[in-house]
Amino acid sequence: MKHEHSPQGRIYLDLDGVIYPIAQAPENDPDIEQLHAYEWWRKSVVDRLGKLGAEIVLASSWGEAFMKSKIRSPELHSIRALNEKAIARDSKITVIQQDLELHPVEQVVWIDDAINDDAMQQLRKSANEPLVIIPEKSVGLTLDDLVTIDAYLRK
């Protein structure tokens, strides 16, 4: 049984194309006012993401810069970032594998709009039955994706 206050798992989270879609938001988008205000995250998605009970690890080429900036989302809790220089030098999957070796966890979710088959296979070598979500970068992470992630973390 999982302890209520311990992370249920870990989510490796890309930023661009995932929680902020790389496209113009349609006028009926629930976050349209906020996106017009030039916020980088989709409030509806980030609110739900922060409530999943998982550790959030930014797996982005600008994750560390985000952690140091003043635009941090208050809705994301239990958050840290992978080393940007290591991601640029090696590859994102290599850095994720190293992180899993240093900080093992049972449930692993990787959300990124640019995951290829090779990277998925490499992740499966480091994590037992990981969940991989590849959002369409012009749409980003959806509320339906979050339902899938929540169900996976509750297994």
Tab-separated table of C-alpha atoms in Angstrom, residues 2 7-12 48-49 52-55 100 104-111 123-124 126-133 143-155:
chain	number	residue	atom	x	y	z
A	2	LYS	CA	1.332	3.420	-0.919
A	7	PRO	CA	5.471	10.150	-4.252
A	8	GLN	CA	3.518	7.473	-6.119
A	9	GLY	CA	6.125	7.471	-8.809
A	10	ARG	CA	8.173	9.811	-10.937
A	11	ILE	CA	7.229	11.842	-13.973
A	12	TYR	CA	10.005	12.956	-16.315
A	48	ARG	CA	-3.961	18.279	-12.458
A	49	LEU	CA	-0.339	17.238	-12.985
A	52	LEU	CA	-1.067	13.310	-9.133
A	53	GLY	CA	1.209	12.718	-6.138
A	54	ALA	CA	4.262	11.877	-8.238
A	55	GLU	CA	7.693	13.462	-8.112
A	100	LEU	CA	16.916	6.244	-12.298
A	104	PRO	CA	15.307	4.250	-8.178
A	105	VAL	CA	11.513	4.367	-8.226
A	106	GLU	CA	8.879	1.752	-9.075
A	107	GLN	CA	6.646	3.730	-11.427
A	108	VAL	CA	8.097	5.865	-14.194
A	109	VAL	CA	6.242	8.159	-16.579
A	110	TRP	CA	8.074	9.980	-19.374
A	111	ILE	CA	6.188	12.778	-21.112
A	123	LEU	CA	13.862	3.393	-20.937
A	124	ARG	CA	12.374	-0.100	-20.711
A	126	SER	CA	15.956	1.006	-16.788
A	127	ALA	CA	12.336	0.992	-15.616
A	128	ASN	CA	9.800	-1.772	-15.134
A	129	GLU	CA	6.777	-1.191	-17.391
A	130	PRO	CA	7.197	2.579	-17.770
A	131	LEU	CA	4.423	4.723	-19.198
A	132	VAL	CA	5.459	6.872	-22.144
A	133	ILE	CA	3.237	9.737	-23.273
A	143	LEU	CA	-6.613	16.110	-19.732
A	144	ASP	CA	-7.212	12.642	-21.269
A	145	ASP	CA	-3.453	11.972	-21.032
A	146	LEU	CA	-3.631	12.930	-17.352
A	147	VAL	CA	-6.419	10.397	-16.762
A	148	THR	CA	-4.135	7.725	-18.275
A	149	ILE	CA	-1.193	8.843	-16.104
A	150	ASP	CA	-3.341	8.914	-12.953
A	151	ALA	CA	-4.610	5.363	-13.610
A	152	TYR	CA	-1.038	4.139	-14.200
A	153	LEU	CA	0.223	5.717	-10.953
A	154	ARG	CA	-2.633	4.171	-8.958
A	155	LYS	CA	-1.769	0.588	-10.068
